Coordinates of C-alpha atoms in Angstrom, one line a residue:
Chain A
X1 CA -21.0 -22.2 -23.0
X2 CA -20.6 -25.9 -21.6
X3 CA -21.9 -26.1 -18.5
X4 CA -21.5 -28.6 -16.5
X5 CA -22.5 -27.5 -12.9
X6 CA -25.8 -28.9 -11.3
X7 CA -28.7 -26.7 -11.1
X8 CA -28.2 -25.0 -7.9
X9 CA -31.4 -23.7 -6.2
X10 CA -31.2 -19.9 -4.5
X11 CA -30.6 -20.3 -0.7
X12 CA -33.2 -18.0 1.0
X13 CA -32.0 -14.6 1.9
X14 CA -31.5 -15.4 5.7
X15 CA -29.1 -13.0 7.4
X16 CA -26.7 -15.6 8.1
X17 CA -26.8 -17.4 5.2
X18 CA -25.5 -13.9 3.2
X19 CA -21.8 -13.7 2.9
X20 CA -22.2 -10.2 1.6
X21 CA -25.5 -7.7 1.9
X22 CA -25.8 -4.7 0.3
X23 CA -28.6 -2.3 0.7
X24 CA -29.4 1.1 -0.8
X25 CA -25.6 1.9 -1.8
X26 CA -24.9 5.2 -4.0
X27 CA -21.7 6.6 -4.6
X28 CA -21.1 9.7 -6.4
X29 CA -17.8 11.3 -8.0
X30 CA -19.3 14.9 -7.7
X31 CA -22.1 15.3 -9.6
X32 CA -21.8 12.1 -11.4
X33 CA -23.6 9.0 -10.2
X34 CA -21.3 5.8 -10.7
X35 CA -24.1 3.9 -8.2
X36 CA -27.3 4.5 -7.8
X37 CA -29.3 3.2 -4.8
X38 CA -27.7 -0.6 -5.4
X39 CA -29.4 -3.2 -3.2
X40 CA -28.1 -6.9 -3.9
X41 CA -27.1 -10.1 -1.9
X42 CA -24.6 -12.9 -2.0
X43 CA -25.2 -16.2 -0.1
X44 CA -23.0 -18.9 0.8
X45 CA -22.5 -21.3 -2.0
X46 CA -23.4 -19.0 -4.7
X47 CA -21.1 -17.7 -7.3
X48 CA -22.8 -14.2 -8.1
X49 CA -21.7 -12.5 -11.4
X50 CA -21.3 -8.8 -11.1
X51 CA -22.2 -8.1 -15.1
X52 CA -21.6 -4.6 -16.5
X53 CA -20.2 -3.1 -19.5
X54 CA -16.8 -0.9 -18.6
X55 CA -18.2 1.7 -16.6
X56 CA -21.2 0.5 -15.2
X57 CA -19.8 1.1 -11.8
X58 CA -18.2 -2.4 -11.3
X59 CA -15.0 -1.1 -9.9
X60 CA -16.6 1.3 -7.8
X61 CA -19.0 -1.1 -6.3
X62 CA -15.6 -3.6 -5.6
X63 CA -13.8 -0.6 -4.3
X64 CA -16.6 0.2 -1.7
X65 CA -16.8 -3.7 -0.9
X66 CA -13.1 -4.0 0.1
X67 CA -13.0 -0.1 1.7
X68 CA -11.2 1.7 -0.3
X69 CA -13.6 3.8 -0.4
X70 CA -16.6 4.8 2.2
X71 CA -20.3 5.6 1.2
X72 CA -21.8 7.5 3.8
X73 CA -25.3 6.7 1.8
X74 CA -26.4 2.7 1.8
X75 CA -25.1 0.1 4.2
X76 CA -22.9 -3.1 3.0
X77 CA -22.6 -6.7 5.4
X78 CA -19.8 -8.9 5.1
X79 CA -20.8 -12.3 7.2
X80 CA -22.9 -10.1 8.9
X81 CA -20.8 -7.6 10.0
X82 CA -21.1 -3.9 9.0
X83 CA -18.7 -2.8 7.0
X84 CA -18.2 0.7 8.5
X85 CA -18.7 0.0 12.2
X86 CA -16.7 -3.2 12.0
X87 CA -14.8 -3.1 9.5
X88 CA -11.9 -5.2 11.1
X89 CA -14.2 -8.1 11.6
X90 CA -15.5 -7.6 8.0
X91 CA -12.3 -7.1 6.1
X92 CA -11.0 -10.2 8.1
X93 CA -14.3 -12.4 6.3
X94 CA -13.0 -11.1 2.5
X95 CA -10.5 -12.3 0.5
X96 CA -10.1 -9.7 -2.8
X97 CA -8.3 -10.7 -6.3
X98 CA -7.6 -7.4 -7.8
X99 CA -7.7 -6.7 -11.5
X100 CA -4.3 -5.4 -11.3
X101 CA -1.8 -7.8 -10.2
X102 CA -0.8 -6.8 -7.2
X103 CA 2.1 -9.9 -6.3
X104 CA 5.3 -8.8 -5.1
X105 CA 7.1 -9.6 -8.6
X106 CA 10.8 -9.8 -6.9
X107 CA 9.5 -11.9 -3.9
X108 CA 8.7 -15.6 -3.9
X109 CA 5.4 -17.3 -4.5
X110 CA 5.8 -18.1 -0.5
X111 CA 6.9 -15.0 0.7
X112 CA 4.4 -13.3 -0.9
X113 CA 2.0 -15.7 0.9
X114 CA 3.5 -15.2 3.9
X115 CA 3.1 -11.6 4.1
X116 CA -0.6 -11.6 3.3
X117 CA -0.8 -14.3 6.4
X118 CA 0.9 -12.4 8.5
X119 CA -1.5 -9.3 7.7
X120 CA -4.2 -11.8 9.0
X121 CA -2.3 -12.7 11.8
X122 CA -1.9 -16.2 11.1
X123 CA 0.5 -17.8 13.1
X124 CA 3.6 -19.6 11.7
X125 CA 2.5 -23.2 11.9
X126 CA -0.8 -21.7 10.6
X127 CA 0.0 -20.1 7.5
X128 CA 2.4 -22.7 6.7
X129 CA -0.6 -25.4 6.6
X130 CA -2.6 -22.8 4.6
X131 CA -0.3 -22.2 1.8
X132 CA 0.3 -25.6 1.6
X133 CA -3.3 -26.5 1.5
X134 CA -3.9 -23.9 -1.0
X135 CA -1.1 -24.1 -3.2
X136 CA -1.7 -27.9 -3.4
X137 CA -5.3 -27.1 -4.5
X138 CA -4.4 -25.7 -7.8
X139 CA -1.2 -27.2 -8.5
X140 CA 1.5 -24.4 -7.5
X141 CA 3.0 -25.9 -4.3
X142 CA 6.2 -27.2 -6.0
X143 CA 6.8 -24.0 -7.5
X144 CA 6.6 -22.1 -4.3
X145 CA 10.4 -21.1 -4.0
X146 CA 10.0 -19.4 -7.3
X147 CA 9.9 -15.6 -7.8
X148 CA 6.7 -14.2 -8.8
X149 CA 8.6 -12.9 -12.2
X150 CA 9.1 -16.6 -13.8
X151 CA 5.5 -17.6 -13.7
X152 CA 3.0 -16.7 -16.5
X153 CA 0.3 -14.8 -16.3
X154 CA -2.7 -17.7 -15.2
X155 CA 0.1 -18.9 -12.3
X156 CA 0.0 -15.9 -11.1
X157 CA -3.7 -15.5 -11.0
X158 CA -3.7 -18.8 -9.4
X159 CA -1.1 -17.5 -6.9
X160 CA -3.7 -14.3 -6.2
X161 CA -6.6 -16.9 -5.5
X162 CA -4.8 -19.0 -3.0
X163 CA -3.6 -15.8 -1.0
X164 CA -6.8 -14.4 -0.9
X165 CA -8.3 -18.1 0.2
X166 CA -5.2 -18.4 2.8
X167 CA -7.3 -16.7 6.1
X168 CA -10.3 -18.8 5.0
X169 CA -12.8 -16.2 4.3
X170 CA -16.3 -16.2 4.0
X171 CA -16.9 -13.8 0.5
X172 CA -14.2 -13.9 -2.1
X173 CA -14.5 -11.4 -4.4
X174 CA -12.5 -11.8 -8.0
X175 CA -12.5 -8.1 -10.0
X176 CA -12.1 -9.3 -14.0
X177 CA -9.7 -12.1 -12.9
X178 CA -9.4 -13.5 -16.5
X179 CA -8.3 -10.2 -18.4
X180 CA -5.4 -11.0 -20.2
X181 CA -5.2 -14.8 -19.6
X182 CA -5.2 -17.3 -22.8
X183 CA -8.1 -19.7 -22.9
X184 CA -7.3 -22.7 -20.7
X185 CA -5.8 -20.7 -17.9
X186 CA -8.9 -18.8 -18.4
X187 CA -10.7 -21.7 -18.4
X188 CA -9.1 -23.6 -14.8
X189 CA -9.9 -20.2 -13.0
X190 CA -13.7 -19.8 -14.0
X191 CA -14.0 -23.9 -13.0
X192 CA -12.2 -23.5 -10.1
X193 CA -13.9 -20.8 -8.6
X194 CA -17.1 -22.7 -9.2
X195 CA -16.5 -25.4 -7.4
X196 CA -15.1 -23.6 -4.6
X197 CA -18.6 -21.8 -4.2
X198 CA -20.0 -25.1 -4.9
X199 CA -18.4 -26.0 -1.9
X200 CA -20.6 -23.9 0.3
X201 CA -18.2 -22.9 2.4
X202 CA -17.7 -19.4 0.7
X203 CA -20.2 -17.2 -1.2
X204 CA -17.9 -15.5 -4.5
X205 CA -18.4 -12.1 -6.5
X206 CA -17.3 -12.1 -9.3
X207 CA -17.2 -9.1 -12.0
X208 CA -16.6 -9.9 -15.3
X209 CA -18.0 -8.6 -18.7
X210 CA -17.5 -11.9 -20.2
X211 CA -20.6 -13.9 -20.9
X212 CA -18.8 -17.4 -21.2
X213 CA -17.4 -16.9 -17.7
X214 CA -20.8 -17.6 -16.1
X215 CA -22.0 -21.1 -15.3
X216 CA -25.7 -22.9 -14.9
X217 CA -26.1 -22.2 -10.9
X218 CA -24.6 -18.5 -11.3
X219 CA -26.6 -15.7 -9.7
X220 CA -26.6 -12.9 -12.0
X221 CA -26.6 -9.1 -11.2
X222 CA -26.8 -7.0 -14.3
X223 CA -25.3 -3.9 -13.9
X224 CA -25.5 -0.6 -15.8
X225 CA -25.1 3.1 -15.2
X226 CA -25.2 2.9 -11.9
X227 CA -28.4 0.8 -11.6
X228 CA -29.1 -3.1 -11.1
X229 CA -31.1 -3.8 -14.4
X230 CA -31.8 -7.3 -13.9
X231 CA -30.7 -9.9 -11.0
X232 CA -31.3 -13.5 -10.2
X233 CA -30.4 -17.4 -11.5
X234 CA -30.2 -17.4 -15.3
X235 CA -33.8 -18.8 -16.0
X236 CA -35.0 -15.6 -14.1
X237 CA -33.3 -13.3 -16.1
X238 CA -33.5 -14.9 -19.1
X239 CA -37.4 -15.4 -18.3
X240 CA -37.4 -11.3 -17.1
X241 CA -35.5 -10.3 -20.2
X242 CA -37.3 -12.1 -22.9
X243 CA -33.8 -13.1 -23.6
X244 CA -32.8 -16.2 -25.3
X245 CA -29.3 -16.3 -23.9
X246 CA -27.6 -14.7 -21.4
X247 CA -26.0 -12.1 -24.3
X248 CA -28.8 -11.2 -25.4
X249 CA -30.7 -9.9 -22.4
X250 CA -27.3 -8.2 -21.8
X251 CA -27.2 -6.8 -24.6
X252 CA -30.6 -5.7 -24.3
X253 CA -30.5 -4.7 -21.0
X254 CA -27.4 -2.4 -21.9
X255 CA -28.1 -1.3 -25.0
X256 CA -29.4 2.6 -24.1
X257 CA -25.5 2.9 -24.0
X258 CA -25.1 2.6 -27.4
X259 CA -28.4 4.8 -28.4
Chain B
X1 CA -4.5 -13.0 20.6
X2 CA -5.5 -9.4 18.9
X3 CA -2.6 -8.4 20.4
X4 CA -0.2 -10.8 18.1
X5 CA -2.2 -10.2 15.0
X6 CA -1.0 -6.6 15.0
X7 CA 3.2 -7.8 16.0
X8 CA 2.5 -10.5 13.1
X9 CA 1.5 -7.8 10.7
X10 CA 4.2 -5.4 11.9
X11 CA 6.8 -8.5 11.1
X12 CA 5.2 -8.8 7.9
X13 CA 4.9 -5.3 6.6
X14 CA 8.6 -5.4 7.9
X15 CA 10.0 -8.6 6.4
X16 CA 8.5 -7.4 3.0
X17 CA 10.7 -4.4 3.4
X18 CA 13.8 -5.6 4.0
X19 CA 13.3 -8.4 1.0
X20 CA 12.7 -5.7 -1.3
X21 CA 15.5 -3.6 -0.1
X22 CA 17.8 -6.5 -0.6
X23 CA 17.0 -7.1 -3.8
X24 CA 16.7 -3.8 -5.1
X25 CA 20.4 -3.4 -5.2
X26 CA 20.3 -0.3 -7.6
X27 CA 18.1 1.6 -5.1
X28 CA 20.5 1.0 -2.4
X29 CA 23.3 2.2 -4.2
X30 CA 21.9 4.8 -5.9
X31 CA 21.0 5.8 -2.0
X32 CA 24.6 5.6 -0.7
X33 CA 26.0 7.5 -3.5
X34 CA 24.3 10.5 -4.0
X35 CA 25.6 11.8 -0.5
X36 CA 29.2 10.8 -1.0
X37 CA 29.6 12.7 -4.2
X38 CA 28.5 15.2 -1.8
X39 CA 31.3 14.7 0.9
X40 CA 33.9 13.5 -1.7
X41 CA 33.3 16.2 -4.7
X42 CA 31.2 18.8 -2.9
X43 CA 32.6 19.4 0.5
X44 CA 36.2 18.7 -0.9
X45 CA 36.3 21.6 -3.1
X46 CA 34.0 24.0 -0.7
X47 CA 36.0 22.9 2.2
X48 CA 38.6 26.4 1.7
X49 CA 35.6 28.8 0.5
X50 CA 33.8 28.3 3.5
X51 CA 35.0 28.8 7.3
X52 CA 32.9 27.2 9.8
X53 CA 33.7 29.1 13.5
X54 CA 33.5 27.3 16.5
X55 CA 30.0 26.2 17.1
X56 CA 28.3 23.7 19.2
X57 CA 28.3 20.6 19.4
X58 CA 31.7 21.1 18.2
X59 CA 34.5 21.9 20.4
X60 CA 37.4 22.7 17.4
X61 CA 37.1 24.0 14.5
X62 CA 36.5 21.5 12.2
X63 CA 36.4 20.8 8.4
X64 CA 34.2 21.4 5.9
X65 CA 33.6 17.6 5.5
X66 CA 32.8 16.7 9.1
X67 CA 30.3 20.0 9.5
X68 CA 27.8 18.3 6.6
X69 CA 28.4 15.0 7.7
X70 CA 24.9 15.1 9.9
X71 CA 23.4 16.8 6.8
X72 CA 23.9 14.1 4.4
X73 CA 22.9 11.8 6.6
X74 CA 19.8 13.6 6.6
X75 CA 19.9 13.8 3.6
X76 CA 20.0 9.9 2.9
X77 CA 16.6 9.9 5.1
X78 CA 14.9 12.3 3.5
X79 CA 15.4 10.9 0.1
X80 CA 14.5 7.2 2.0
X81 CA 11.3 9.2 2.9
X82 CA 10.7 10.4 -0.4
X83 CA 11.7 7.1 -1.8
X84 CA 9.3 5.2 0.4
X85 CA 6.4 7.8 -0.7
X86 CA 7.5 7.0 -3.8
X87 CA 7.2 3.3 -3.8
X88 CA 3.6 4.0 -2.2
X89 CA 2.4 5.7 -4.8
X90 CA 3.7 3.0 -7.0
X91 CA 2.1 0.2 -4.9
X92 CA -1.1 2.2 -4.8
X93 CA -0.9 2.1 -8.9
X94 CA 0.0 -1.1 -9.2
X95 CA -2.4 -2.4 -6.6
X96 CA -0.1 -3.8 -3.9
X97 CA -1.3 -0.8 -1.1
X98 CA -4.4 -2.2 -1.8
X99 CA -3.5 -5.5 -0.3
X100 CA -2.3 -3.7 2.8
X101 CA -4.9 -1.3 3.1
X102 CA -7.8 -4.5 2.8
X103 CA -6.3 -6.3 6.1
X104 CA -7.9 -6.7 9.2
X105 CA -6.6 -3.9 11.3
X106 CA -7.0 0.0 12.0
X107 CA -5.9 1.9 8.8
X108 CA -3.4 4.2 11.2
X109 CA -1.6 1.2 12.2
X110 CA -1.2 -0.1 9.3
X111 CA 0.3 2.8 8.0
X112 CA 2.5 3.0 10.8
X113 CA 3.7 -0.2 10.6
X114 CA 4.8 0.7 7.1
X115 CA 6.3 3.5 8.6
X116 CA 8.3 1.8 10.4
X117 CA 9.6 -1.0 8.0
X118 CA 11.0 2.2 5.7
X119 CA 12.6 3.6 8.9
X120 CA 14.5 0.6 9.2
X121 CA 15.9 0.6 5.8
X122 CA 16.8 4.4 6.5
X123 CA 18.9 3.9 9.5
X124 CA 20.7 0.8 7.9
X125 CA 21.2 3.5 5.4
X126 CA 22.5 5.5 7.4
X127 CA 24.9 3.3 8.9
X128 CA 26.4 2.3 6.2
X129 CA 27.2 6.1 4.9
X130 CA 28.8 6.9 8.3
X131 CA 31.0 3.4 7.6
X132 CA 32.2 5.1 4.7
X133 CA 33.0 8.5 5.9
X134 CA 34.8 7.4 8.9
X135 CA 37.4 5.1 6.7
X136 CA 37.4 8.7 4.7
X137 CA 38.7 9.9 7.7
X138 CA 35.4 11.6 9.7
X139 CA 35.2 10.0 12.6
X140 CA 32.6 11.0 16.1
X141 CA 33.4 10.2 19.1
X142 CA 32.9 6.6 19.3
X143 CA 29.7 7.0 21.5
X144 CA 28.2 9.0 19.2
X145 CA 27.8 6.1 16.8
X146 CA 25.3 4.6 19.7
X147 CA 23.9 8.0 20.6
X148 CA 23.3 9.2 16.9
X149 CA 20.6 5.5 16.6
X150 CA 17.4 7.1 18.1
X151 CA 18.0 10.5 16.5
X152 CA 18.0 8.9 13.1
X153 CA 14.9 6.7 14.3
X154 CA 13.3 9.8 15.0
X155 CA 14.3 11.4 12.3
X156 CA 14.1 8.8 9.8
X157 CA 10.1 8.3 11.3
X158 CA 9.2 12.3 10.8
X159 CA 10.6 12.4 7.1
X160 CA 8.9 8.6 6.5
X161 CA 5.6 10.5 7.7
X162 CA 6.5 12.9 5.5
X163 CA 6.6 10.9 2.7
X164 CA 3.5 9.4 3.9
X165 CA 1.7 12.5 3.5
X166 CA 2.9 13.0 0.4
X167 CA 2.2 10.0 -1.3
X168 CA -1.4 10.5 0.2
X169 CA -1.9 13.4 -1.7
X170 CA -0.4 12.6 -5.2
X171 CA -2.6 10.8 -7.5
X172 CA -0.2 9.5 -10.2
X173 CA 3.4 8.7 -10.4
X174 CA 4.6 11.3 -13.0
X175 CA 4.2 14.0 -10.3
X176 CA 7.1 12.9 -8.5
X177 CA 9.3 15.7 -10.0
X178 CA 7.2 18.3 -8.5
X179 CA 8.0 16.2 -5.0
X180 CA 12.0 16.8 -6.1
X181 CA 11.4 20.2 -7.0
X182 CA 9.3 22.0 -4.1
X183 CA 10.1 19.2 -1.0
X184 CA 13.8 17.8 -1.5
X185 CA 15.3 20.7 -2.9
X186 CA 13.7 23.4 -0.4
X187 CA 13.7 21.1 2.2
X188 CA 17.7 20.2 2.1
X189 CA 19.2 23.6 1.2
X190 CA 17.1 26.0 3.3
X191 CA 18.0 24.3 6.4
X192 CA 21.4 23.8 8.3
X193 CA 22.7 20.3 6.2
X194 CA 25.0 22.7 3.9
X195 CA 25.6 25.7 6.5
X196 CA 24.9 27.0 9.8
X197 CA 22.2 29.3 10.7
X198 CA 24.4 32.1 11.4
X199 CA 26.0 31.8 7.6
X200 CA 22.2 32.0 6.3
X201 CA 21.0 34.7 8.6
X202 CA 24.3 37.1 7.5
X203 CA 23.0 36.7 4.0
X204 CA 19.0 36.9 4.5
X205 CA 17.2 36.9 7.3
X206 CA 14.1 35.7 5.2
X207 CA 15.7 32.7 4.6
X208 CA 17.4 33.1 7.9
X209 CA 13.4 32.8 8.8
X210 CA 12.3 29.9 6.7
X211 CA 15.3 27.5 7.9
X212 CA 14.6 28.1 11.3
X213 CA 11.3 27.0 10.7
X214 CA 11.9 23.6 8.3
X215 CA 11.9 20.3 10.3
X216 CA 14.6 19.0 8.3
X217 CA 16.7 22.0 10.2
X218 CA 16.2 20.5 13.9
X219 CA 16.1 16.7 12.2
X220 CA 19.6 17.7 11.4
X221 CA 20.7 19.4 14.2
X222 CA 19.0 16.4 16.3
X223 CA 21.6 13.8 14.3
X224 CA 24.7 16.7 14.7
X225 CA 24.2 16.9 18.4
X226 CA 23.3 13.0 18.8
X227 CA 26.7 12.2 17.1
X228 CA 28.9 13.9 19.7
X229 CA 26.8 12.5 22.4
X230 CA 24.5 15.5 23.2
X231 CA 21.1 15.8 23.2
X232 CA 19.2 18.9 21.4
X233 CA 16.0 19.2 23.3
X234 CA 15.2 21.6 21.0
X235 CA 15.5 20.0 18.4
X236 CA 13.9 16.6 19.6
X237 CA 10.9 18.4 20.9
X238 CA 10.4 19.9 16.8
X239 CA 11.1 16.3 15.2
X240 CA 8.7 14.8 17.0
X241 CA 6.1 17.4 16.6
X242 CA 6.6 17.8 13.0
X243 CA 6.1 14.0 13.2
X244 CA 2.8 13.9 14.9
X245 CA 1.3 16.5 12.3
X246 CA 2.6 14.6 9.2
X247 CA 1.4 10.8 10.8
X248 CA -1.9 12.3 11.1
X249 CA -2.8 14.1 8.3
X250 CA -1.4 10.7 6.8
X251 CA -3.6 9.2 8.5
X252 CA -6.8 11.4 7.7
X253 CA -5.4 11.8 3.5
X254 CA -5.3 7.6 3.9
X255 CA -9.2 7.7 5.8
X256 CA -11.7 6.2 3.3
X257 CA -14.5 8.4 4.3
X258 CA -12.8 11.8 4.8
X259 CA -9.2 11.6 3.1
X260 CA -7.8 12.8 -0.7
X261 CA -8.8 8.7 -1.9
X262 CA -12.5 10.2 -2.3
X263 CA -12.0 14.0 -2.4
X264 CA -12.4 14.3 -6.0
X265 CA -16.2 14.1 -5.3
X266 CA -18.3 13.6 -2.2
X267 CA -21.5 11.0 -2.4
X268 CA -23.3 14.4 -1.7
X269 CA -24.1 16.9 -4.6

């Protein structure tokens, strides 16, 4: 893995400085754990990499995150606001990208935009600056009056970013954006992403259980059956693990699975 | 400024609706003729096997054709309801209910405002069916075609909630047949869309029982009355309550904490 970003150093975990806090979260379907007692936070400027093998718990962490579900055990902050007493003002600091696509396939790439603004309540004149601004960003704005059905795959993944950036959230969460996507559309998303949490305007989550998708200034959380196994900037896990690359100490770290 | 968020989301949950209804031509059609084969095949060739007296709100006898006229029109809600449940469940698979369900506002009037935009494909619906059957030759008073607007509001809104509920409580797509099987098909012949109470109580008074009970009955009778410019308070006062009850379990099946999302398993053992 190339990487190219600067070595970023960890802001301190101040309360306003985390775009997303989670403390003591479980979550149980019955009698089956899928997260066990996760504490973890996300600052602004970081890009933090949700690691896990398929059913570590990733999706039920994200579906927690954006509400979908409710844990009555464990308490989760989104730009300081509790996710269960004020969820409004939470939900209105995230911007999600599904795993799924979940674009209106019949609908243009601006109505589709649209709609999502007028869920935030953008105004008009708002929304229309947004889109613009956001399409412009990755390259989509002269495509706008197209229906979601004639782009490929990474245009529509760009699409999804730029309507989850359009209300200018604090915490943009990205579930396996990249599934499915060839290399270089692959590629522009993970650099993109970067530099918008470079930016330090916006603190990012993003799961993934591909190891090339994480960068020099990532902030890694290592999940696995339910647990955090291992969390912090590469040279700390790597120096934690014993690892010599971020692979191995997942694989490591992960490995009971396959015992 | 709260206060425009929540019209702004209404226009959007609505605007989305109405694109999706334009360009799902198939569905539309597919909509409009189910209930003419009923007037054109159905009600033609029952229309000397079955007498309907003198009942109110009409004041003649009347024909076959014009007495299930109200029915089908129910009938082209209640499939809009199921439809719309339908298309939930669908944008609950493929992720899009996600979308809506991750905005900024109370869960309820979200789902409401969804509500809503399938209501106003219903009644446009609606509309367009009665079109049809007055150049076939059924025609209301004229009034009636203004009257008959908040009945089929009001009845297109209890069978949307309906729907709602419904598609709150199904987990995957492939049990839509069971919907067909124990909602539509109950639903539409055990009430008055096909034949009048009295017809159904001469035959069983079970059934006789069951009709009198099933809101699509009095969401029927609501649109029969509306049409000739009367008003079944009766009726009105059932639609709505059957409305109230479906909106809110909606509401509670669509709650993250307490609903059917999470009922699988509680975080508690």
């Amino acid at each position: 893995m190339k990487s190219n970003a600067p070595y970023f150093n960890p802001l301190p975990d101040g309360v306003e400085m985390n775009a997303l806090a989670v403390e003591g979260l479980s979550y149980a379907y019955g009698k089956k754990k899928a997260l066990d007692k996760i504490s973890f936070s996300v600052a602004l400027g970081q890009c933090g990499i949700l690691l896990g093998p398929n059913g570590a718990g990733k999706t039920t962490l994200f579906s927690l995150i954006t509400r979908l579900y409710d844990s009555p055990e464990g308490r989760i902050r989104i730009a300081g606001h509790d996710l269960r007493r004020e969820s409004n003002r939470a939900l209105a600091q995230l911007g999600v990208v599904f795993q799924q696509p979940t674009l209106d396939l019949d609908l243009t790439v601006e109505q589709n935009l649209y709609y999502h603004a007028d869920l935030h309540g953008l105004s008009r004149r708002k929304a229309k600056g947004r889109i613009r601004e956001e399409l412009e960003r990755q390259g989509m704005y002269e495509r706008r009056k197209e229906k979601v059905r004639q782009l490929n795959g990474g245009h529509r993944r760009r699409v999804e970013i730029a309507r989850a950036l359009l209300h200018e959230p604090r915490l943009l969460l990205l579930d396996e954006p990249t599934v499915g996507l060839d290399v270089p559309s692959r590629r522009a998303i993970v650099n993109y992403v970067h530099e918008l949490a470079r930016s330090g305007q916006i603190a990012v989550l993003w799961a993934t259980h591909l190891i090339d998708e994480i960068q020099g200034g990532d902030r890694l959380i290592i999940l696995h059956q339910g647990r955090i196994q291992a969390m912090g900037s590469v040279p700390e896990v790597l120096e934690s693990t014993g690892a010599a690359s971020v692979g191995e100490a997942f694989d490591r770290l992960t490995r009971r699975e396959a015992a | 400024m709260r206060f425009m968020h929540y019209l702004r989301a209404l226009r959007g949950v609505m605007t989305r609706e109405l694109f999706r209804f334009v360009h799902q031509r198939e569905r539309f059609i597919s909509a409009l003729v189910r209930p003419l084969m009923w007037l054109f095949i159905f009600a033609a060739g029952f229309r000397s096997t079955l007498g309907v007296a003198i009942i109110p709100p009409y004041e003649t006898y009347i024909l076959y054709e014009v007495y299930i006229t109200p029915g089908l029109l129910g009938m082209v809600q209640l499939f809009n309801g199921m439809q719309s449940s339908l298309s939930m469940v669908y944008d609950r698979e493929m992720g899009s209910m996600k979308i809506l369900l991750v905005s900024p506002l109370p869960r309820g009037y979200l789902l409401t405002s969804k509500l809503l935009a399938g209501v106003l494909v219903s009644v446009l619906q609606a509309y367009v069916f009665l079109g049809i059957a007055y150049a076939y030759g059924i025609e209301a008073p004229p009034m009636g075609y203004l009257d008959v607007l908040p009945a089929l509001v009001l009845s297109g809104l209890m069978l949307g909630a309906l729907g709602l509920l419904l598609s709150s409580f199904i987990k995957q797509l492939e049990n839509f047949a069971g919907v067909m099987n124990f909602v539509i098909f109950p639903m539409f012949f055990l009430s008055t869309a096909l034949y009048p109470l009295w017809k159904i109580q001469e035959s069983s008074e079970l059934l006789y029982t069951l009709a009198q009970y099933n809101p699509f009955t009095h969401a029927v009778e609501l649109i029969r009355f509306a049409l000739y410019g009367q008003f079944n308070r009766d009726a009105c006062i059932a639609t709505a309550t059957a409305l109230l009850v479906f909106l809110i379990l909606a509401i509670i099946g669509y709650n993250p904490s307490r609903g059917m999302m999470q009922r699988k398993g509680g975080p508690s053992q």
